[in-house]
C-alpha positions as semicolon CSV with decimal commas, in nm:
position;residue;x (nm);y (nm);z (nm)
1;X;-6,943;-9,236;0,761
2;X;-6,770;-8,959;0,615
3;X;-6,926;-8,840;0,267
4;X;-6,709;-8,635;-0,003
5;X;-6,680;-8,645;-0,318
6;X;-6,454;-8,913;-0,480
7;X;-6,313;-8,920;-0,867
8;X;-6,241;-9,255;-0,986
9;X;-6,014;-9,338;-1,258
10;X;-5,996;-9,700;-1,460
11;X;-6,033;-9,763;-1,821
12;X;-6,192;-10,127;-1,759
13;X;-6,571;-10,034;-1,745
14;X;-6,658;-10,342;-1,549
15;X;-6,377;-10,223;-1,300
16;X;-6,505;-9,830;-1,263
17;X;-6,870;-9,954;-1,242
18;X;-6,827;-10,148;-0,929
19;X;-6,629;-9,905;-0,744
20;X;-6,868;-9,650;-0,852
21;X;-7,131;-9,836;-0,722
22;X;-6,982;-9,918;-0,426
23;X;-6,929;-9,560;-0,341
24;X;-7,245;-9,421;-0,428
25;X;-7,451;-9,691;-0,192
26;X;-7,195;-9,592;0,088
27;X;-7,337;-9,189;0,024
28;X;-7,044;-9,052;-0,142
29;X;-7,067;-8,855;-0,485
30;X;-6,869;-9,053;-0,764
31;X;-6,705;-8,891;-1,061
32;X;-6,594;-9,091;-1,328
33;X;-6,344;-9,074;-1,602
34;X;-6,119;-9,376;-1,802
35;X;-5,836;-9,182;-1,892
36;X;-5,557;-8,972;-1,699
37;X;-5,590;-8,654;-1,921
38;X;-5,982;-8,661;-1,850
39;X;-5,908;-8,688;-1,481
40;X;-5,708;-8,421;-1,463
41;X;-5,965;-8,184;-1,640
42;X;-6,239;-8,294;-1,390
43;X;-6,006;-8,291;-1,050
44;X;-5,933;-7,894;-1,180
45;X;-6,277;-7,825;-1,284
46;X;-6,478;-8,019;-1,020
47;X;-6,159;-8,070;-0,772
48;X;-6,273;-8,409;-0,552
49;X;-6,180;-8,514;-0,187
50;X;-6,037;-8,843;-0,329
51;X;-5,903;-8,998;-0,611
52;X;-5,896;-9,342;-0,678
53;X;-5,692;-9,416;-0,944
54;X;-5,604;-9,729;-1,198
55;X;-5,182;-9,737;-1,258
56;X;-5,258;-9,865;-1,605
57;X;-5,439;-9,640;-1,839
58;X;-5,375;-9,584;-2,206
59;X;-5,171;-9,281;-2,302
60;X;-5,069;-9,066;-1,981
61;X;-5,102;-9,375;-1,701
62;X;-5,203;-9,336;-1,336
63;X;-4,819;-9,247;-1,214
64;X;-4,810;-8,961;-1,491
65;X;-5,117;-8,850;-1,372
66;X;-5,041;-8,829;-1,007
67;X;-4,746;-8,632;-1,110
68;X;-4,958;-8,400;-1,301
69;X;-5,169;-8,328;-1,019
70;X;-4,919;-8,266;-0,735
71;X;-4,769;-7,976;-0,980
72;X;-5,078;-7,823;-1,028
73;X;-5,215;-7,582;-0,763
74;X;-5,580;-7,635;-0,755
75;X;-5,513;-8,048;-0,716
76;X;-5,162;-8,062;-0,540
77;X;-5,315;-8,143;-0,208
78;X;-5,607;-8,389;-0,279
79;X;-5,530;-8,738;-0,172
80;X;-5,437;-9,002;-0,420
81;X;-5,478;-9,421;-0,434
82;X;-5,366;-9,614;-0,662
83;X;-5,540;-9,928;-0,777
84;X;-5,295;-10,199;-0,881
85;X;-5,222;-10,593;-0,863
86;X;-5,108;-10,714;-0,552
87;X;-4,794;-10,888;-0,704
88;X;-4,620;-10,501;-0,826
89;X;-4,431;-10,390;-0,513
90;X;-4,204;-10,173;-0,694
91;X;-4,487;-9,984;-0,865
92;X;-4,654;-9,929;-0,494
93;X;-4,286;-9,746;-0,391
94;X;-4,293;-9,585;-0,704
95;X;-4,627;-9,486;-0,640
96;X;-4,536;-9,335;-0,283
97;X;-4,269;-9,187;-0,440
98;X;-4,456;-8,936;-0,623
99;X;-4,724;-8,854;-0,374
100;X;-4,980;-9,185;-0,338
101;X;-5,118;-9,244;-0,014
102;X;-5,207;-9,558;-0,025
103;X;-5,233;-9,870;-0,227
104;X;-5,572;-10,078;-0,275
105;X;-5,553;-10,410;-0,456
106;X;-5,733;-10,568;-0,759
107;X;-5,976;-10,696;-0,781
108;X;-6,086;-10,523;-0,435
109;X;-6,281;-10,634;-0,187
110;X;-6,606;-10,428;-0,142
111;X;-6,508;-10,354;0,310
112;X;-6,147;-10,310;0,211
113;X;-6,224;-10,031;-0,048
114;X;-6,460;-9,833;0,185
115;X;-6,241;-9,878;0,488
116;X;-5,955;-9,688;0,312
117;X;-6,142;-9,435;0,137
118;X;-6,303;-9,368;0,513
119;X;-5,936;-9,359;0,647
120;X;-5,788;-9,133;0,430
121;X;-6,116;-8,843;0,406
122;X;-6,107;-8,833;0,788
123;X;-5,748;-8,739;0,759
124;X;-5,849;-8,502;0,475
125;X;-6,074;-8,365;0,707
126;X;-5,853;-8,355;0,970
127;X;-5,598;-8,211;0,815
128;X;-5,828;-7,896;0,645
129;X;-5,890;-7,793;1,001
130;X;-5,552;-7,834;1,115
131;X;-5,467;-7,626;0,858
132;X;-5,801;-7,380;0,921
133;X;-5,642;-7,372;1,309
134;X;-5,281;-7,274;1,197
135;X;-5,452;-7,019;0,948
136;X;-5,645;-6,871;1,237
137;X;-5,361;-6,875;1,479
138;X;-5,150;-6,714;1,232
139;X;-5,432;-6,440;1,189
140;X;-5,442;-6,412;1,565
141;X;-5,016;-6,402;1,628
142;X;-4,975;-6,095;1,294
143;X;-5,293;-5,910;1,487
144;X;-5,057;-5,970;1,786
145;X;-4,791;-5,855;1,602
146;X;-4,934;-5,567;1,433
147;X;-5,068;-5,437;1,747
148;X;-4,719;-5,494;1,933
149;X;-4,543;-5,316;1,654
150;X;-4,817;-5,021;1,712
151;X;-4,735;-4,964;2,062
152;X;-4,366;-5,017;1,998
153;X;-4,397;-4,712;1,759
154;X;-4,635;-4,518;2,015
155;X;-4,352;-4,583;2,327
156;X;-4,059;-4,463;2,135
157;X;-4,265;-4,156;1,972
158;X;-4,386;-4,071;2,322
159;X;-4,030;-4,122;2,473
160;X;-3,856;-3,963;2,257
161;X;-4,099;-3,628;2,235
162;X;-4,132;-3,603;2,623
163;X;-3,701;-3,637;2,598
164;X;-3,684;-3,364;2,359
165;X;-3,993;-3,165;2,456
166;X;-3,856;-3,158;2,845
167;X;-3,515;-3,056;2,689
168;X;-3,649;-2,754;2,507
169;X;-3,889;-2,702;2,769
170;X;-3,621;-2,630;3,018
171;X;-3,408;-2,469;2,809
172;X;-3,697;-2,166;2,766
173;X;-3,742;-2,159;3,095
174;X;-3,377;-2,110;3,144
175;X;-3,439;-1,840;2,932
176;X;-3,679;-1,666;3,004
177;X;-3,563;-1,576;3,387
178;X;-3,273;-1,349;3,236
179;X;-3,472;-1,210;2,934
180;X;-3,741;-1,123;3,167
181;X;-3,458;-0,970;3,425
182;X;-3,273;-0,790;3,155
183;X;-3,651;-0,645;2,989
184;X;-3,765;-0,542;3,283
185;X;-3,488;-0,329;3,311
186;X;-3,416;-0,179;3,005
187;X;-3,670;0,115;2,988
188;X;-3,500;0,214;3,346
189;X;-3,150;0,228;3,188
190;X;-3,334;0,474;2,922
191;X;-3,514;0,651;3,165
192;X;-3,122;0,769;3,384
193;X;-2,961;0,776;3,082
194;X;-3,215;1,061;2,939
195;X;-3,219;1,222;3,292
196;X;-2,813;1,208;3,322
197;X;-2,823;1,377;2,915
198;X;-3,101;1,603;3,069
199;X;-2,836;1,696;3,350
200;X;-2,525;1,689;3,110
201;X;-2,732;1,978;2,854
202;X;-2,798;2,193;3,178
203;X;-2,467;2,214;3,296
204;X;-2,333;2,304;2,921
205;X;-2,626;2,556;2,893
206;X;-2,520;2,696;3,247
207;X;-2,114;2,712;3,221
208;X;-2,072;2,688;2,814
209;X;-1,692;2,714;2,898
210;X;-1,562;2,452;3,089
211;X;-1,198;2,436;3,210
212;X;-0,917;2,271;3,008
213;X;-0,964;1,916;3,162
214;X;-1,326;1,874;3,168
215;X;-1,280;2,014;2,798
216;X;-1,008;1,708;2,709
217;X;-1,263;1,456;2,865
218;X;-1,558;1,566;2,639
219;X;-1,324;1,517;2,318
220;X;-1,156;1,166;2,453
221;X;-1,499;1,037;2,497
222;X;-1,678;1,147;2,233
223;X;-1,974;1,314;2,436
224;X;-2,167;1,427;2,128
225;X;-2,139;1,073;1,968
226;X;-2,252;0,868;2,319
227;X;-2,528;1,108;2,328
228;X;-2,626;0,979;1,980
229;X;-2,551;0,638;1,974
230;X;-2,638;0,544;2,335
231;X;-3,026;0,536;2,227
232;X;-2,915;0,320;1,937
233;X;-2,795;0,038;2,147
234;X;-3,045;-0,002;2,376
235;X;-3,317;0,022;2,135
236;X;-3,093;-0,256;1,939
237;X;-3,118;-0,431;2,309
238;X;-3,512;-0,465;2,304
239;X;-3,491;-0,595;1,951
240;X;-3,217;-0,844;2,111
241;X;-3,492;-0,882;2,391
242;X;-3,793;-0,938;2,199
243;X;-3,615;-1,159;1,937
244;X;-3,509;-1,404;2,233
245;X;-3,862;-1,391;2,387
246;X;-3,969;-1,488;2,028
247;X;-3,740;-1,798;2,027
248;X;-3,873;-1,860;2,385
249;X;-4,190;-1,893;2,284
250;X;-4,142;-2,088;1,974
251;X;-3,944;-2,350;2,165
252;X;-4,258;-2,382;2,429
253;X;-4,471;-2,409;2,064
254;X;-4,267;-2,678;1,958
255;X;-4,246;-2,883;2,298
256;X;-4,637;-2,814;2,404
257;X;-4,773;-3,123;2,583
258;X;-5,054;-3,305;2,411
259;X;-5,352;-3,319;2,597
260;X;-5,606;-3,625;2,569
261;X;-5,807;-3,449;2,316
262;X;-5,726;-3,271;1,988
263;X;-5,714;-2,886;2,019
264;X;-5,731;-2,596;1,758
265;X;-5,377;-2,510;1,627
266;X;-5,171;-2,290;1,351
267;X;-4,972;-2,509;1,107
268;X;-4,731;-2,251;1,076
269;X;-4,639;-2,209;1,402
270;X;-4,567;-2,560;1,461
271;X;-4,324;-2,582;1,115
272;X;-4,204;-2,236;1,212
273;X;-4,104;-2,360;1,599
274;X;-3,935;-2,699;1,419
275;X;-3,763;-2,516;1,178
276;X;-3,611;-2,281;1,485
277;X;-3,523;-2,614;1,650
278;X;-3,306;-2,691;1,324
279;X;-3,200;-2,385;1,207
280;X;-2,802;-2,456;1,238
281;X;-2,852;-2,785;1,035
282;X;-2,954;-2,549;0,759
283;X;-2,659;-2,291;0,792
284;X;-2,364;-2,249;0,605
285;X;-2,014;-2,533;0,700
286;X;-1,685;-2,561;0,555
287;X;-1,801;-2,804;0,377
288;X;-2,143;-2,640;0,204
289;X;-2,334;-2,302;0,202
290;X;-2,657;-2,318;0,372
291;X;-2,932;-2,492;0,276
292;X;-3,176;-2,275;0,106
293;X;-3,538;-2,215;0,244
294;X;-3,849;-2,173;0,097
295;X;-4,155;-2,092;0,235
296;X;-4,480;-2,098;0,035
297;X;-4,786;-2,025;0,300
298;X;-5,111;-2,016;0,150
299;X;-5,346;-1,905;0,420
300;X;-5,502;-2,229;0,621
301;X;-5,790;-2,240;0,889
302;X;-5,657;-2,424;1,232
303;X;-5,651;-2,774;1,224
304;X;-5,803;-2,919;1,530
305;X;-5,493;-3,169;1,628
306;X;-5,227;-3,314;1,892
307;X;-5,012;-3,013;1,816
308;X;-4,713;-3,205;1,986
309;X;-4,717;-3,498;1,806
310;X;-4,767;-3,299;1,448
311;X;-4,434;-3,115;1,548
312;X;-4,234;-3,443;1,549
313;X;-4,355;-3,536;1,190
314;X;-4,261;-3,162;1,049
315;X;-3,924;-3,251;1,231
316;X;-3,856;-3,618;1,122
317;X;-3,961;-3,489;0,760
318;X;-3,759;-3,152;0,776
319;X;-3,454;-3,351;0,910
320;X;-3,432;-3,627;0,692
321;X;-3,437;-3,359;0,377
322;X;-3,186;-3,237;0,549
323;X;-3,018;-3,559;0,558
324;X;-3,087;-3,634;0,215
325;X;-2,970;-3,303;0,113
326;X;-2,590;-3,307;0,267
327;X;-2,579;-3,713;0,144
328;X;-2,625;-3,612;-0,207
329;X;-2,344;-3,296;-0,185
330;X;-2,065;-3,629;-0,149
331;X;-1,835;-3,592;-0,409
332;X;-1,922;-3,246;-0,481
333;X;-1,684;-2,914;-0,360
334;X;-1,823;-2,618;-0,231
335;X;-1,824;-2,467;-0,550
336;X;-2,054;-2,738;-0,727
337;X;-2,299;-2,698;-0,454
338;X;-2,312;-2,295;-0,435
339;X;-2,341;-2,314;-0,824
340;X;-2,639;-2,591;-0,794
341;X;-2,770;-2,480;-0,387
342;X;-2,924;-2,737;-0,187
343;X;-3,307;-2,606;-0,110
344;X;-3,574;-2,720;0,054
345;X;-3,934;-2,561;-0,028
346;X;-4,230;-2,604;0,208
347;X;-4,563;-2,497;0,091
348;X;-4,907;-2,528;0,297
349;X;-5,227;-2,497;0,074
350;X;-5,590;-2,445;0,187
351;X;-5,821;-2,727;0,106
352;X;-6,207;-2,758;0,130
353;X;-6,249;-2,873;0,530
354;X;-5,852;-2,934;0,584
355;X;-5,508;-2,814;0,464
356;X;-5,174;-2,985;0,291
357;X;-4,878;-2,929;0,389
358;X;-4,553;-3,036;0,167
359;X;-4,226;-3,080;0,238
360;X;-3,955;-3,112;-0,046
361;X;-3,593;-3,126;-0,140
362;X;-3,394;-3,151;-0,423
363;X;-3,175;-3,386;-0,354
364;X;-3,078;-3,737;-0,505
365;X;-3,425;-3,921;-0,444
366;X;-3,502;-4,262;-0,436
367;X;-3,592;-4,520;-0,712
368;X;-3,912;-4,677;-0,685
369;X;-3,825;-4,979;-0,482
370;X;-3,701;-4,761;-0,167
371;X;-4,024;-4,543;-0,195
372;X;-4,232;-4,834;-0,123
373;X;-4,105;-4,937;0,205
374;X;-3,976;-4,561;0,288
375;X;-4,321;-4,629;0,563
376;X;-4,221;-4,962;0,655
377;X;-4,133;-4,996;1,031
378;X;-3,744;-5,064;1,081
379;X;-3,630;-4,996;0,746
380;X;-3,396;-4,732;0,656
381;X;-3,149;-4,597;0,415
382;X;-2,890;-4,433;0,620
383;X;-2,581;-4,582;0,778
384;X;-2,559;-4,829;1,049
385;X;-2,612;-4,577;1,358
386;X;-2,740;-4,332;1,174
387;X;-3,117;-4,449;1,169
388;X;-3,372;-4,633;1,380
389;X;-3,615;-4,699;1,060
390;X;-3,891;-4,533;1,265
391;X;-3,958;-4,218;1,195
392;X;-4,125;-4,274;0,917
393;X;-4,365;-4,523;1,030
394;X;-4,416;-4,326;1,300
395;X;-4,510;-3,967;1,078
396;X;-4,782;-4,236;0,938
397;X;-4,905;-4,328;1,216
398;X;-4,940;-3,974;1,361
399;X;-5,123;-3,830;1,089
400;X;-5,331;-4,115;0,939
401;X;-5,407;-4,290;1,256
402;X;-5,379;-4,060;1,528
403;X;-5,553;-3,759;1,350
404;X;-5,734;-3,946;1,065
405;X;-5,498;-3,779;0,744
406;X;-5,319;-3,906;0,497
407;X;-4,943;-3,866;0,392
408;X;-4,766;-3,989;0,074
409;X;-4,436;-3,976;-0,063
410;X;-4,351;-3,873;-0,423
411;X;-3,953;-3,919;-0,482
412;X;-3,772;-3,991;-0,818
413;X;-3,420;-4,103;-0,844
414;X;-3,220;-3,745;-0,911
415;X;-3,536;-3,555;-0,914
416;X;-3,557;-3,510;-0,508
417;X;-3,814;-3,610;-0,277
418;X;-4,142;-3,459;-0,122
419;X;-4,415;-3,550;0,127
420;X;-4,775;-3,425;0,138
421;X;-4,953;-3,436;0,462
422;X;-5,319;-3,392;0,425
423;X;-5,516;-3,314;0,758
424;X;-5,877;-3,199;0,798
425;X;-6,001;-2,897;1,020
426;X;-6,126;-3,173;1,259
């Protein structure tokens, strides 16, 4: 037999007795109540397997009281049967109507009575751990879920970063082969060029007075003005040289491969290197001056990291300010802009055991709502085409999952937008 609890409801004494008694020397535990307002405080209070209730009761009657209880959330789904004549078949459809599950007639018989209250507590039973199943499954399929969205956001952060990093990659080493060829060579070129000077002074210090022609060649060249500016040049060639070799070097930064474990790295070179990366997003157009930029290092200790991986968030979070930025200037001329510039300020402040690092614009902002799911995986702001949706999600899951840090998002609606990235030293 299956025990539960059971409320009954009846205002004829004689009648609640019996089925009380019935009940309790069957093992169930009986509550008791003669009107529908008093059954409803005890099925919230003390909320009962089973309720067995009389369709005639003074003031609020057994139908009422049904009612009650399949609006209220703490008694909606407990099982309800009426007790009624056996010659009212429209009250047993009306009873059906509003949620009954059965009917049992009066007087009852004493097997009739416990074979129904038996029925319907097995399928109470059975259907709390149907229910307990489907909550479980669904538990098990959003963990299934979850995880599959994970490695969704993993695969396209690792796809597109080995795209990209191969890209720069080979474009350093593309240039680096003629940088190297064309430094190699330039102390050389100064080398003749001060022996052929050295050769030119001796011949002027050994015939002063050359003929006519060789005379009218000195003045159509210029001699004394080569002799001066020639050095010029090539020393403005090494600077050419060595500014290249620093570009070279900050796209390898940018497009290092992670290894399996974290490794020591400067912040700044990896927002420097992304900022080189999108350095003609932030110059001047025809259709706005160039973005201001602000940088505000404090001095930070290396942060033991995936350097790669921290690169694509300073790039997804650089890039969408950017974005921001040139979708706020609509409607505005070139004037309006220069008078108001677009900027973007990114400070990096020492912590105890970590550093911050904040990226902000002053651009439109977002209200409240946006800000909220601005992390959500798939959602996005921009035109159709424009975004995926994932680069956020996947800036969170780089630096709170992946290196244990936290990033937030502070944005007001006309007030612009910034992101803090907080990362410890391990």
């Amino acid at each position: 037999m299956v025990n539960g609890k059971i409320l009954v409801v009846d205002d004829a004494i004689e009648h609640l007795e019996v089925a009380s008694g019935v009940l309790e020397a069957a093992g169930y535990e009986v509550m008791a109540a003669q009107d529908g307002d008093r059954a409803l405080q005890l099925a919230i209070e003390r909320p009962p397997d089973l309720i067995l209730i009389d369709v005639c009761l003074p003031g609020t009657d057994g139908f009422q009281t049904c009612q009650q209880l399949k609006i209220h959330p703490e008694t909606f789904a407990i099982p309800v049967i009426f007790m009624t004549v056996p010659s009212d078949p429209e009250s047993q459809i009306k009873g059906f109507d509003l949620g009954g599950v059965d009917y049992i007639s009066k007087p009852f018989q004493k097997r009739e009575l416990l074979a129904r209250v038996k029925t319907h507590l097995q399928l109470r039973q059975w259907s709390r751990t149907l229910e307990n199943h489907v909550a479980e499954r669904t538990r098990e399929l959003q963990a299934a879920l979850d995880l599959l969205n994970r490695s969704q956001l993993q695969l396209v952060q690792s796809e597109k970063m080995s795209a990209l990093g191969n890209l720069v990659a080979g474009v350093a080493h593309e240039i680096n082969n003629p940088v190297g060829f064309i430094g190699c060579n330039l102390q050389p070129a100064e080398d003749y060029l001060r022996d052929l000077f050295g050769l030119i002074e001796l011949y002027q210090e050994k015939y002063p007075h050359p003929d006519a022609e060789i005379a009218a060649e000195i003045d159509a060249i210029d001699l004394d003005y080569i002799r001066d500016d020639l050095p010029k040049l090539l020393a403005s060639m090494k600077l050419g040289v060595e500014r290249i070799r620093h570009i070279s070097t900050s796209l390898r930064t940018f497009s290092r491969t992670d290894k399996e474990h974290k490794v020591p790295f400067d912040l700044h070179e990896g927002i420097d290197s992304t900022l080189l990366i999108l350095k003609h997003r932030l110059q001047a157009s025809d259709r706005r001056p160039a973005i201001e930029l602000l940088k505000e290092y404090d001095r930070i200790p290396e942060i033991w990291c995936f350097p790669g991986q921290l690169n694509q968030v300073f790039m997804n979070l650089i890039a969408n300010a950017i974005d921001a930025l040139d979708e706020g200037n609509a409607g505005r001329s070139f004037e309006e802009i220069a008078a108001n510039p677009n900027r973007i300020t990114i400070r990096t402040k020492a912590i105890s055991k970590g550093a911050i690092v904040e990226i902000e614009d002053n651009g439109v902002g977002m209200c409240e709502e946006v800000r909220q799911r601005i992390f959500e995986p798939g959602f996005t702001t921009k035109r159709v085409g424009k975004g995926t949706g994932l680069g956020m999600a996947i800036a969170r899951q780089i630096v709170e999952e992946k290196h244990g840090g936290k990033i937030a998002c502070y944005s007001e609606l006309g007030k612009g937008t910034k992101f803090a990235i907080g990362l410890s030293l391990l």
